[in-house]
mmCIF file of C-alpha atoms in Angstrom:
data_model
loop_
_atom_site.group_PDB
_atom_site.id
_atom_site.type_symbol
_atom_site.label_atom_id
_atom_site.label_comp_id
_atom_site.label_asym_id
_atom_site.label_seq_id
_atom_site.Cartn_x
_atom_site.Cartn_y
_atom_site.Cartn_z
ATOM 1 C CA MET A 1 -54.187 13.257 -48.506
ATOM 2 C CA ALA A 2 -56.557 10.391 -49.083
ATOM 3 C CA ARG A 3 -53.792 7.876 -48.287
ATOM 4 C CA LEU A 4 -53.022 9.688 -45.004
ATOM 5 C CA ALA A 5 -56.686 9.654 -44.003
ATOM 6 C CA ARG A 6 -56.974 5.963 -44.771
ATOM 7 C CA ALA A 7 -53.783 5.121 -42.829
ATOM 8 C CA THR A 8 -54.928 7.140 -39.821
ATOM 9 C CA ALA A 9 -58.316 5.448 -39.787
ATOM 10 C CA LEU A 10 -56.851 1.964 -40.037
ATOM 11 C CA SER A 11 -54.290 2.691 -37.315
ATOM 12 C CA TYR A 12 -57.104 3.737 -34.991
ATOM 13 C CA ILE A 13 -59.139 0.665 -35.800
ATOM 14 C CA ARG A 14 -56.248 -1.756 -35.110
ATOM 15 C CA GLY A 15 -56.310 -0.724 -31.439
ATOM 16 C CA MET A 16 -59.977 -1.717 -31.078
ATOM 17 C CA ARG A 17 -61.490 -5.070 -30.104
ATOM 18 C CA PRO A 18 -61.777 -7.548 -33.027
ATOM 19 C CA LEU A 19 -65.624 -7.577 -33.122
ATOM 20 C CA LEU A 20 -65.709 -3.835 -33.791
ATOM 21 C CA ARG A 21 -62.959 -3.783 -36.394
ATOM 22 C CA VAL A 22 -64.756 -5.294 -39.434
ATOM 23 C CA PRO A 23 -67.717 -2.857 -39.753
ATOM 24 C CA LEU A 24 -65.582 0.188 -38.993
ATOM 25 C CA ILE A 25 -63.007 -0.806 -41.598
ATOM 26 C CA GLY A 26 -65.831 -0.900 -44.149
ATOM 27 C CA TYR A 27 -67.152 2.488 -43.077
ATOM 28 C CA ALA A 28 -63.677 4.008 -43.240
ATOM 29 C CA CYS A 29 -63.010 2.679 -46.720
ATOM 30 C CA ALA A 30 -66.429 3.837 -47.971
ATOM 31 C CA ALA A 31 -65.914 7.303 -46.562
ATOM 32 C CA VAL A 32 -62.483 7.603 -48.170
ATOM 33 C CA SER A 33 -63.892 6.288 -51.483
ATOM 34 C CA PHE A 34 -66.734 8.809 -51.357
ATOM 35 C CA ALA A 35 -64.248 11.583 -50.659
ATOM 36 C CA GLN A 36 -62.306 10.565 -53.776
ATOM 37 C CA THR A 37 -65.422 10.726 -56.062
ATOM 38 C CA PRO A 38 -65.304 14.017 -58.011
ATOM 39 C CA LYS A 39 -68.280 16.305 -57.527
ATOM 40 C CA PRO A 40 -70.233 16.795 -60.806
ATOM 41 C CA PRO A 41 -69.937 20.336 -62.157
ATOM 42 C CA VAL A 42 -72.918 22.677 -62.147
ATOM 43 C CA VAL A 43 -74.485 22.551 -65.616
ATOM 44 C CA SER A 44 -76.814 25.144 -67.114
ATOM 45 C CA SER A 45 -78.687 24.212 -70.279
ATOM 46 C CA PRO A 46 -80.022 25.571 -72.540
ATOM 47 C CA GLU A 47 -78.474 29.054 -72.463
ATOM 48 C CA ILE A 48 -79.922 31.629 -74.873
ATOM 49 C CA ALA A 49 -77.586 34.454 -75.935
ATOM 50 C CA PRO A 50 -78.762 37.950 -76.971
ATOM 51 C CA ASP A 51 -78.089 37.043 -80.629
ATOM 52 C CA ARG A 52 -80.466 34.042 -80.220
ATOM 53 C CA THR A 53 -77.712 31.449 -80.480
ATOM 54 C CA VAL A 54 -78.363 28.650 -77.984
ATOM 55 C CA THR A 55 -75.722 26.719 -76.058
ATOM 56 C CA PHE A 56 -76.580 23.203 -74.893
ATOM 57 C CA ARG A 57 -74.713 21.265 -72.193
ATOM 58 C CA ILE A 58 -74.966 17.813 -70.692
ATOM 59 C CA TYR A 59 -72.778 16.039 -68.120
ATOM 60 C CA ALA A 60 -71.773 12.634 -69.473
ATOM 61 C CA PRO A 61 -68.176 11.936 -68.389
ATOM 62 C CA LYS A 62 -68.096 8.326 -69.640
ATOM 63 C CA ALA A 63 -69.769 8.984 -73.005
ATOM 64 C CA ASP A 64 -67.885 8.699 -76.286
ATOM 65 C CA GLU A 65 -70.327 10.700 -78.420
ATOM 66 C CA VAL A 66 -73.142 13.170 -77.773
ATOM 67 C CA LEU A 67 -75.393 14.508 -80.549
ATOM 68 C CA LEU A 68 -78.181 17.092 -80.517
ATOM 69 C CA THR A 69 -81.297 17.254 -82.717
ATOM 70 C CA GLY A 70 -84.090 19.828 -82.641
ATOM 71 C CA ASP A 71 -87.268 20.531 -84.566
ATOM 72 C CA TRP A 72 -85.757 23.714 -86.023
ATOM 73 C CA MET A 73 -83.580 21.448 -88.178
ATOM 74 C CA ALA A 74 -84.442 20.280 -91.679
ATOM 75 C CA ARG A 75 -84.629 16.572 -92.397
ATOM 76 C CA THR A 76 -81.377 16.799 -94.363
ATOM 77 C CA ASP A 77 -79.502 18.533 -91.533
ATOM 78 C CA LYS A 78 -77.002 16.427 -89.640
ATOM 79 C CA PRO A 79 -77.216 16.306 -85.818
ATOM 80 C CA ILE A 80 -75.041 18.797 -83.988
ATOM 81 C CA MET A 81 -71.936 17.154 -82.510
ATOM 82 C CA LEU A 82 -71.144 18.309 -78.980
ATOM 83 C CA MET A 83 -67.569 18.651 -77.776
ATOM 84 C CA LYS A 84 -66.381 17.148 -74.490
ATOM 85 C CA ARG A 85 -64.645 19.304 -71.903
ATOM 86 C CA GLU A 86 -62.140 18.022 -69.347
ATOM 87 C CA ASP A 87 -64.781 18.114 -66.594
ATOM 88 C CA GLY A 88 -67.010 15.653 -68.485
ATOM 89 C CA VAL A 89 -69.491 18.269 -69.746
ATOM 90 C CA TRP A 90 -70.405 18.160 -73.431
ATOM 91 C CA VAL A 91 -71.107 21.516 -75.121
ATOM 92 C CA GLY A 92 -72.674 22.503 -78.445
ATOM 93 C CA THR A 93 -74.256 25.583 -80.002
ATOM 94 C CA ALA A 94 -77.159 26.044 -82.422
ATOM 95 C CA GLY A 95 -78.530 29.061 -84.200
ATOM 96 C CA PRO A 96 -79.185 31.845 -84.224
ATOM 97 C CA LEU A 97 -82.766 30.558 -84.041
ATOM 98 C CA ALA A 98 -85.864 32.452 -85.059
ATOM 99 C CA PRO A 99 -88.100 33.418 -82.132
ATOM 100 C CA ASP A 100 -90.322 30.410 -81.436
ATOM 101 C CA ALA A 101 -90.908 27.467 -79.109
ATOM 102 C CA TYR A 102 -88.848 24.398 -79.999
ATOM 103 C CA PHE A 103 -88.172 20.846 -78.810
ATOM 104 C CA TYR A 104 -84.863 19.005 -78.766
ATOM 105 C CA THR A 105 -83.190 15.817 -77.506
ATOM 106 C CA PHE A 106 -79.677 14.522 -76.931
ATOM 107 C CA SER A 107 -78.278 11.236 -78.190
ATOM 108 C CA VAL A 108 -75.683 9.913 -75.730
ATOM 109 C CA ASP A 109 -73.813 7.000 -77.295
ATOM 110 C CA GLY A 110 -76.887 6.261 -79.374
ATOM 111 C CA ILE A 111 -79.399 6.522 -76.504
ATOM 112 C CA ARG A 112 -81.998 9.278 -76.890
ATOM 113 C CA THR A 113 -82.473 11.358 -73.754
ATOM 114 C CA VAL A 114 -83.904 14.678 -72.623
ATOM 115 C CA ASP A 115 -81.819 17.502 -71.193
ATOM 116 C CA PRO A 116 -81.519 16.522 -67.487
ATOM 117 C CA THR A 117 -81.080 20.147 -66.360
ATOM 118 C CA ASN A 118 -84.122 21.415 -68.277
ATOM 119 C CA THR A 119 -87.398 20.994 -66.379
ATOM 120 C CA ASN A 120 -89.478 21.851 -69.460
ATOM 121 C CA THR A 121 -90.062 18.286 -70.681
ATOM 122 C CA VAL A 122 -92.985 17.289 -72.904
ATOM 123 C CA VAL A 123 -94.080 14.051 -74.530
ATOM 124 C CA ALA A 124 -95.230 15.388 -77.898
ATOM 125 C CA SER A 125 -96.834 13.431 -80.744
ATOM 126 C CA GLY A 126 -97.113 10.366 -78.500
ATOM 127 C CA ARG A 127 -93.533 9.345 -79.241
ATOM 128 C CA PHE A 128 -90.834 10.166 -76.722
ATOM 129 C CA PRO A 129 -90.020 12.840 -74.128
ATOM 130 C CA GLN A 130 -88.449 16.011 -75.477
ATOM 131 C CA SER A 131 -87.003 19.098 -73.825
ATOM 132 C CA GLY A 132 -88.626 22.433 -74.555
ATOM 133 C CA LEU A 133 -86.902 25.675 -75.494
ATOM 134 C CA GLU A 134 -88.459 29.118 -75.959
ATOM 135 C CA VAL A 135 -86.545 31.751 -77.926
ATOM 136 C CA PRO A 136 -88.268 35.087 -77.251
ATOM 137 C CA GLY A 137 -88.721 37.832 -79.825
ATOM 138 C CA GLU A 138 -88.172 41.551 -79.450
ATOM 139 C CA SER A 139 -91.859 41.937 -78.576
ATOM 140 C CA PRO A 140 -94.190 39.322 -77.029
ATOM 141 C CA LEU A 141 -95.273 36.670 -79.502
ATOM 142 C CA PRO A 142 -98.723 35.014 -79.549
ATOM 143 C CA TRP A 143 -97.421 31.739 -78.096
ATOM 144 C CA GLU A 144 -95.609 33.410 -75.199
ATOM 145 C CA SER A 145 -97.106 33.726 -71.734
ATOM 146 C CA GLN A 146 -98.395 37.273 -71.287
ATOM 147 C CA ARG A 147 -100.197 39.108 -68.501
ATOM 148 C CA VAL A 148 -103.706 38.685 -69.917
ATOM 149 C CA PRO A 149 -106.885 36.976 -68.637
ATOM 150 C CA LYS A 150 -106.478 33.221 -68.882
ATOM 151 C CA GLY A 151 -108.848 30.662 -70.324
ATOM 152 C CA THR A 152 -109.220 27.134 -69.001
ATOM 153 C CA VAL A 153 -108.203 23.761 -70.418
ATOM 154 C CA HIS A 154 -110.587 20.931 -69.467
ATOM 155 C CA VAL A 155 -110.196 17.165 -69.892
ATOM 156 C CA GLU A 156 -113.401 15.256 -70.634
ATOM 157 C CA PHE A 157 -114.014 11.497 -70.708
ATOM 158 C CA LEU A 158 -116.686 9.391 -72.387
ATOM 159 C CA ASP A 159 -117.436 5.695 -72.760
ATOM 160 C CA SER A 160 -117.382 4.924 -76.465
ATOM 161 C CA VAL A 161 -120.003 2.415 -77.537
ATOM 162 C CA LEU A 162 -118.478 2.199 -81.020
ATOM 163 C CA GLN A 163 -115.045 1.242 -79.701
ATOM 164 C CA GLY A 164 -115.995 -0.352 -76.389
ATOM 165 C CA ARG A 165 -113.479 1.704 -74.445
ATOM 166 C CA GLU A 166 -113.007 5.005 -72.654
ATOM 167 C CA ARG A 167 -112.102 8.011 -74.785
ATOM 168 C CA SER A 168 -111.027 11.512 -73.788
ATOM 169 C CA TYR A 169 -110.688 14.946 -75.354
ATOM 170 C CA TYR A 170 -109.435 18.393 -74.327
ATOM 171 C CA VAL A 171 -111.472 21.588 -74.395
ATOM 172 C CA TYR A 172 -110.253 25.175 -74.233
ATOM 173 C CA THR A 173 -112.775 27.683 -72.895
ATOM 174 C CA PRO A 174 -112.029 31.419 -73.106
ATOM 175 C CA PRO A 175 -111.685 33.754 -70.117
ATOM 176 C CA GLY A 176 -115.050 34.474 -68.499
ATOM 177 C CA TYR A 177 -116.748 31.528 -70.211
ATOM 178 C CA HIS A 178 -118.794 30.646 -67.121
ATOM 179 C CA ARG A 179 -120.297 34.159 -67.129
ATOM 180 C CA ARG A 180 -121.313 34.184 -70.789
ATOM 181 C CA LYS A 181 -124.713 33.499 -72.242
ATOM 182 C CA ALA A 182 -124.967 29.771 -72.991
ATOM 183 C CA GLY A 183 -124.856 28.750 -76.617
ATOM 184 C CA ASP A 184 -123.444 31.904 -78.204
ATOM 185 C CA LEU A 185 -119.837 30.839 -78.834
ATOM 186 C CA PRO A 186 -118.370 29.286 -82.006
ATOM 187 C CA VAL A 187 -116.313 26.099 -81.943
ATOM 188 C CA LEU A 188 -113.020 25.112 -83.506
ATOM 189 C CA LEU A 189 -112.321 21.381 -83.674
ATOM 190 C CA LEU A 190 -108.538 21.014 -83.728
ATOM 191 C CA LEU A 191 -106.825 17.698 -84.489
ATOM 192 C CA PRO A 192 -103.225 16.526 -83.840
ATOM 193 C CA GLY A 193 -101.147 14.204 -85.981
ATOM 194 C CA THR A 194 -100.199 10.585 -85.440
ATOM 195 C CA PRO A 195 -99.300 9.029 -83.090
ATOM 196 C CA GLY A 196 -100.286 12.217 -81.277
ATOM 197 C CA THR A 197 -102.630 12.638 -78.356
ATOM 198 C CA GLU A 198 -105.448 14.974 -77.440
ATOM 199 C CA ALA A 199 -102.967 16.976 -75.337
ATOM 200 C CA ASP A 200 -100.550 17.890 -78.149
ATOM 201 C CA TRP A 201 -102.125 21.180 -79.236
ATOM 202 C CA VAL A 202 -101.890 22.382 -75.627
ATOM 203 C CA THR A 203 -98.544 20.989 -74.473
ATOM 204 C CA ALA A 204 -96.654 21.559 -77.738
ATOM 205 C CA GLY A 205 -98.875 23.884 -79.752
ATOM 206 C CA ARG A 206 -99.478 26.415 -76.944
ATOM 207 C CA VAL A 207 -103.004 26.890 -78.280
ATOM 208 C CA ASN A 208 -104.393 28.132 -74.972
ATOM 209 C CA ARG A 209 -101.725 30.852 -74.826
ATOM 210 C CA ILE A 210 -102.343 31.832 -78.441
ATOM 211 C CA PHE A 211 -106.071 32.246 -77.924
ATOM 212 C CA ASP A 212 -105.678 33.947 -74.543
ATOM 213 C CA ASN A 213 -103.410 36.557 -76.114
ATOM 214 C CA LEU A 214 -105.368 37.103 -79.325
ATOM 215 C CA ILE A 215 -108.674 37.321 -77.461
ATOM 216 C CA ALA A 216 -107.172 39.879 -75.068
ATOM 217 C CA GLN A 217 -105.969 41.910 -78.079
ATOM 218 C CA ARG A 218 -109.484 41.731 -79.570
ATOM 219 C CA ARG A 219 -108.088 40.093 -82.680
ATOM 220 C CA VAL A 220 -110.106 36.903 -82.166
ATOM 221 C CA THR A 221 -113.664 36.416 -81.074
ATOM 222 C CA PRO A 222 -113.946 34.239 -77.924
ATOM 223 C CA LEU A 223 -114.508 30.626 -78.925
ATOM 224 C CA LEU A 224 -114.238 27.048 -77.688
ATOM 225 C CA VAL A 225 -111.571 24.679 -78.977
ATOM 226 C CA LEU A 226 -112.358 20.960 -79.005
ATOM 227 C CA MET A 227 -109.260 18.740 -79.228
ATOM 228 C CA PRO A 228 -109.808 14.975 -79.638
ATOM 229 C CA ARG A 229 -107.268 12.405 -80.781
ATOM 230 C CA ALA A 230 -106.846 11.879 -84.540
ATOM 231 C CA ASP A 231 -105.308 8.405 -84.511
ATOM 232 C CA VAL A 232 -108.081 6.284 -82.976
ATOM 233 C CA LEU A 233 -107.212 2.766 -84.159
ATOM 234 C CA LEU A 234 -107.082 0.263 -81.318
ATOM 235 C CA LYS A 235 -104.814 -1.953 -83.412
ATOM 236 C CA GLY A 236 -102.507 -1.294 -86.337
ATOM 237 C CA GLY A 237 -103.950 -0.283 -89.683
ATOM 238 C CA THR A 238 -103.782 2.126 -92.605
ATOM 239 C CA ARG A 239 -104.786 5.778 -92.784
ATOM 240 C CA ALA A 240 -107.951 4.670 -94.594
ATOM 241 C CA ASP A 241 -108.736 2.261 -91.742
ATOM 242 C CA ASN A 242 -108.288 5.091 -89.270
ATOM 243 C CA LEU A 243 -110.590 7.380 -91.265
ATOM 244 C CA ARG A 244 -113.343 4.751 -91.312
ATOM 245 C CA GLU A 245 -113.136 4.505 -87.527
ATOM 246 C CA PHE A 246 -112.551 8.175 -86.777
ATOM 247 C CA GLU A 247 -115.442 9.648 -88.784
ATOM 248 C CA PRO A 248 -118.342 7.887 -86.985
ATOM 249 C CA LEU A 249 -116.581 8.231 -83.623
ATOM 250 C CA LEU A 250 -116.389 11.990 -84.093
ATOM 251 C CA VAL A 251 -119.825 12.542 -85.622
ATOM 252 C CA ARG A 252 -121.889 10.118 -83.530
ATOM 253 C CA GLU A 253 -120.126 10.203 -80.147
ATOM 254 C CA ILE A 254 -117.553 12.949 -79.535
ATOM 255 C CA LEU A 255 -119.486 15.897 -80.961
ATOM 256 C CA PRO A 256 -122.776 14.974 -79.203
ATOM 257 C CA HIS A 257 -120.946 14.382 -75.907
ATOM 258 C CA PHE A 258 -119.160 17.718 -76.244
ATOM 259 C CA GLY A 259 -122.416 19.491 -77.126
ATOM 260 C CA SER A 260 -124.146 18.092 -74.044
ATOM 261 C CA ARG A 261 -121.486 19.607 -71.770
ATOM 262 C CA TYR A 262 -120.648 22.842 -73.568
ATOM 263 C CA PRO A 263 -123.586 24.778 -75.031
ATOM 264 C CA THR A 264 -122.398 26.522 -78.183
ATOM 265 C CA ALA A 265 -123.766 28.146 -81.307
ATOM 266 C CA ASN A 266 -125.382 25.072 -82.866
ATOM 267 C CA ARG A 267 -124.966 26.008 -86.528
ATOM 268 C CA PRO A 268 -122.530 24.679 -89.136
ATOM 269 C CA GLU A 269 -121.485 28.274 -89.866
ATOM 270 C CA ALA A 270 -120.277 28.475 -86.256
ATOM 271 C CA ARG A 271 -118.082 25.369 -86.463
ATOM 272 C CA ALA A 272 -114.681 24.850 -88.049
ATOM 273 C CA ILE A 273 -112.406 21.831 -88.233
ATOM 274 C CA ALA A 274 -108.634 21.889 -88.737
ATOM 275 C CA GLY A 275 -105.527 19.897 -87.871
ATOM 276 C CA TYR A 276 -101.964 19.064 -88.768
ATOM 277 C CA SER A 277 -100.435 16.014 -90.471
ATOM 278 C CA LEU A 278 -102.943 13.140 -90.127
ATOM 279 C CA GLY A 279 -105.245 15.594 -88.375
ATOM 280 C CA GLY A 280 -105.066 17.886 -91.400
ATOM 281 C CA GLU A 281 -106.051 15.044 -93.719
ATOM 282 C CA LEU A 282 -108.958 14.108 -91.443
ATOM 283 C CA ALA A 283 -110.060 17.738 -91.149
ATOM 284 C CA LEU A 284 -110.193 18.153 -94.920
ATOM 285 C CA THR A 285 -111.923 14.816 -95.496
ATOM 286 C CA VAL A 286 -114.475 14.861 -92.680
ATOM 287 C CA GLY A 287 -115.010 18.608 -92.893
ATOM 288 C CA LEU A 288 -115.835 18.497 -96.609
ATOM 289 C CA ARG A 289 -118.025 15.415 -96.228
ATOM 290 C CA HIS A 290 -120.152 17.047 -93.552
ATOM 291 C CA PRO A 291 -121.360 20.520 -94.553
ATOM 292 C CA GLU A 292 -124.216 20.020 -92.072
ATOM 293 C CA LEU A 293 -121.564 20.224 -89.319
ATOM 294 C CA PHE A 294 -118.758 22.452 -90.641
ATOM 295 C CA ARG A 295 -118.484 25.375 -93.035
ATOM 296 C CA SER A 296 -114.804 26.231 -92.517
ATOM 297 C CA VAL A 297 -112.019 23.697 -93.066
ATOM 298 C CA GLY A 298 -108.269 24.018 -92.504
ATOM 299 C CA SER A 299 -105.179 21.821 -92.759
ATOM 300 C CA PHE A 300 -101.532 22.342 -91.786
ATOM 301 C CA GLY A 301 -99.082 19.976 -93.478
ATOM 302 C CA GLY A 302 -101.895 17.480 -94.012
ATOM 303 C CA SER A 303 -101.008 13.937 -95.090
ATOM 304 C CA VAL A 304 -102.739 14.176 -98.477
ATOM 305 C CA PHE A 305 -101.600 12.101 -101.437
ATOM 306 C CA GLU A 306 -102.859 12.207 -105.023
ATOM 307 C CA ARG A 307 -103.565 8.478 -105.044
ATOM 308 C CA ASP A 308 -106.168 9.017 -102.295
ATOM 309 C CA PHE A 309 -107.957 12.045 -103.780
ATOM 310 C CA GLU A 310 -110.851 10.163 -105.362
ATOM 311 C CA ASP A 311 -111.494 8.097 -102.226
ATOM 312 C CA ARG A 312 -111.305 11.100 -99.882
ATOM 313 C CA PHE A 313 -112.888 13.849 -101.967
ATOM 314 C CA GLY A 314 -114.528 12.288 -105.031
ATOM 315 C CA SER A 315 -118.057 12.491 -103.652
ATOM 316 C CA VAL A 316 -117.712 16.041 -102.363
ATOM 317 C CA TRP A 317 -116.162 17.798 -105.353
ATOM 318 C CA ALA A 318 -118.536 16.207 -107.893
ATOM 319 C CA ASP A 319 -120.524 19.475 -107.655
ATOM 320 C CA PRO A 320 -117.832 22.194 -107.513
ATOM 321 C CA LYS A 321 -120.255 25.119 -107.656
ATOM 322 C CA SER A 322 -122.253 23.851 -104.688
ATOM 323 C CA MET A 323 -119.066 23.096 -102.765
ATOM 324 C CA SER A 324 -117.703 26.609 -103.276
ATOM 325 C CA SER A 325 -120.966 28.223 -102.232
ATOM 326 C CA ARG A 326 -121.432 26.080 -99.128
ATOM 327 C CA TYR A 327 -118.065 26.628 -97.492
ATOM 328 C CA ARG A 328 -116.964 29.922 -96.070
ATOM 329 C CA LEU A 329 -113.347 28.887 -96.323
ATOM 330 C CA ILE A 330 -111.236 25.941 -97.460
ATOM 331 C CA TRP A 331 -107.664 26.686 -96.393
ATOM 332 C CA PHE A 332 -104.590 24.481 -96.319
ATOM 333 C CA GLY A 333 -100.889 25.174 -96.015
ATOM 334 C CA CYS A 334 -97.608 23.287 -95.933
ATOM 335 C CA GLY A 335 -93.982 23.926 -95.057
ATOM 336 C CA SER A 336 -91.527 24.389 -97.932
ATOM 337 C CA ALA A 337 -89.303 21.614 -96.485
ATOM 338 C CA ASP A 338 -92.189 19.286 -95.645
ATOM 339 C CA LEU A 339 -92.157 15.913 -97.399
ATOM 340 C CA LEU A 340 -95.932 16.211 -97.746
ATOM 341 C CA LEU A 341 -95.669 19.368 -99.864
ATOM 342 C CA PRO A 342 -96.146 17.625 -103.271
ATOM 343 C CA GLY A 343 -99.511 16.167 -102.276
ATOM 344 C CA ASN A 344 -100.726 19.503 -100.933
ATOM 345 C CA ARG A 345 -99.620 21.314 -104.084
ATOM 346 C CA LYS A 346 -101.412 18.745 -106.230
ATOM 347 C CA LEU A 347 -104.607 19.106 -104.217
ATOM 348 C CA SER A 348 -104.523 22.843 -104.833
ATOM 349 C CA GLU A 349 -104.019 22.239 -108.565
ATOM 350 C CA VAL A 350 -107.039 19.916 -108.731
ATOM 351 C CA LEU A 351 -109.215 22.390 -106.842
ATOM 352 C CA GLU A 352 -108.096 25.122 -109.238
ATOM 353 C CA GLN A 353 -109.018 22.960 -112.225
ATOM 354 C CA LYS A 354 -112.447 22.308 -110.744
ATOM 355 C CA LYS A 355 -112.827 26.031 -109.938
ATOM 356 C CA ILE A 356 -113.404 25.315 -106.249
ATOM 357 C CA ARG A 357 -112.669 28.379 -104.153
ATOM 358 C CA HIS A 358 -109.834 27.742 -101.698
ATOM 359 C CA THR A 359 -106.571 29.126 -100.315
ATOM 360 C CA PHE A 360 -103.259 27.294 -100.389
ATOM 361 C CA ARG A 361 -100.178 28.675 -98.589
ATOM 362 C CA GLU A 362 -96.610 27.446 -98.716
ATOM 363 C CA ILE A 363 -94.470 28.839 -95.888
ATOM 364 C CA ALA A 364 -90.869 28.360 -94.801
ATOM 365 C CA GLY A 365 -90.552 25.401 -92.443
ATOM 366 C CA ASN A 366 -90.616 21.644 -92.088
ATOM 367 C CA HIS A 367 -93.095 19.094 -90.763
ATOM 368 C CA SER A 368 -92.947 20.197 -87.140
ATOM 369 C CA THR A 369 -94.914 21.963 -84.438
ATOM 370 C CA PRO A 370 -93.250 25.372 -84.985
ATOM 371 C CA THR A 371 -94.378 25.299 -88.622
ATOM 372 C CA PHE A 372 -97.944 24.264 -87.770
ATOM 373 C CA ARG A 373 -98.120 26.913 -85.057
ATOM 374 C CA ALA A 374 -96.719 29.508 -87.473
ATOM 375 C CA MET A 375 -99.516 28.746 -89.938
ATOM 376 C CA LEU A 376 -102.076 29.130 -87.200
ATOM 377 C CA ILE A 377 -100.602 32.456 -86.116
ATOM 378 C CA GLU A 378 -100.112 33.766 -89.657
ATOM 379 C CA LEU A 379 -103.675 32.972 -90.562
ATOM 380 C CA SER A 380 -104.959 34.659 -87.440
ATOM 381 C CA LEU A 381 -103.291 37.879 -88.576
ATOM 382 C CA ILE A 382 -104.410 37.655 -92.216
ATOM 383 C CA HIS A 383 -108.111 36.883 -91.890
ATOM 384 C CA ILE A 384 -109.061 39.621 -89.418
ATOM 385 C CA SER A 385 -112.316 41.576 -89.370
ATOM 386 C CA GLU A 386 -112.141 45.104 -88.019
ATOM 387 C CA PRO A 387 -114.161 45.559 -84.799
ATOM 388 C CA THR A 388 -116.199 48.304 -86.482
ATOM 389 C CA ARG A 389 -117.444 46.035 -89.242
ATOM 390 C CA ARG A 390 -120.658 44.097 -89.002
ATOM 391 C CA THR A 391 -118.748 40.877 -89.729
ATOM 392 C CA PRO A 392 -117.572 39.511 -86.364
ATOM 393 C CA ILE A 393 -113.890 39.302 -85.532
ATOM 394 C CA SER A 394 -112.729 35.845 -86.544
ATOM 395 C CA TYR A 395 -109.594 33.789 -86.174
ATOM 396 C CA ALA A 396 -107.684 32.822 -89.279
ATOM 397 C CA VAL A 397 -109.206 30.047 -91.335
ATOM 398 C CA PHE A 398 -111.986 29.780 -88.858
ATOM 399 C CA CYS A 399 -114.602 32.259 -90.089
ATOM 400 C CA LEU A 400 -116.866 30.991 -87.375
ATOM 401 C CA LYS A 401 -119.582 33.424 -86.445
#
C-alpha cells in the first residue's frame, strides 16, 4: 500500500514543471515515511489490582533491558525485571503491597527515569525525580486525601546573616488558623534527611494530609509544623560539620524568624523537635542540648552511631536524673531492615544503663519514607489523650501542650 501511494505521488509529480518537482517530492516522501511509522500503543501505568498487586508498564521499543525499583523493597532485594511485549511495551508486576504511598523509578538500559505515563512525579530527598504510587487500604488511611477541612502550607524566606545567603522553610498551619487566638498553638519542628529539602515532609511525607485528617478526627490538637532543611552545608563536609552550622542557624535565625511571623505558645513544653535520618540525629542532638527550647524529642531512623555518642550527648546525659525530669518524652524508632538500626539499638542500651527515661521502637521497614511516615502515624495512635481528660490531646511523640 505504501509503495502504491509513493508511486502514484511520484507519477503525478513527473508531469509538473521542474521548479515545483523538488519540494513536492520531499513532501511526498515525508508523508509516506510518516505513514509507515507505527503509532505507539496506549500505556497505562501503574495499575493497582484489587489484591494490591501493581502492574507497571513503559514503552521502550528499542531498549534491551528495563528494571524497576521502589521504596517498598529491601536493600537486598534485586530490581524487578520487566518483560518486553511485541508492541515495545515492557511489563512487570510487584506485590501485593501493603497500603501506603510509595515511590519508584525505571532503569532503561541503565538510565534512571520516571514513569512517563504517571503524572505523580516528586523530587524527594533532593536526589532525583521519582514516580508516586498510592495503594489504598480498606478504610481511609491518615496519609490519604479525605473530605476534611484543609490546613495551609506556607513557604517562608529569610536572609541568613550566619551563612550570607537566602534560606527558606515550610510551615503547616491547621484549618482555621487565621481565626484562632494568637499564640495559643504548640509547634512541631520537623526535619528531613540528607540531601533532602524543606519540602520533603510535604511532598513525600504527606504531613499536611496526616495532620488535616487527625485534627478532623480530634485525635490531634491543632498545631503548627515548622519544616526547615537539615543539611545546611554550603560546601561538602561531615555530619559533625553540618551540626556545627545547623545548630546556631536554627536557634539564632530560623526559630526567631518563624516566631516573628507565627505567634505560638512560647514555652519549651509547647515545642517538639523530630526528624528522620540526618534530621533524626539533629533532632536528638539539638533537642537534648536545648531544654530551654524543647521538651519533647523524636527521631525516625536517625543517623546515630556509637562512636559519636560522647560528642553528641556527653554533656546532656552527665546528669541523667535531671535529663529524665526535664523532658516530657524522648522517643526514637528505626526500621528492622534499616542499616542504622545497630546505632539506634545501642543508644537505647546506653540510655537504659544511665536510667534515662525514653522509648525505643523497632518496626518492620527499611530506611525510606513509608517507614518514617509509619512511625509518625503509629505514634499518633499510641500517645493519645482522651478528650475528656484534663491533659490536652497530643500527637504521638509530641506531647506539646
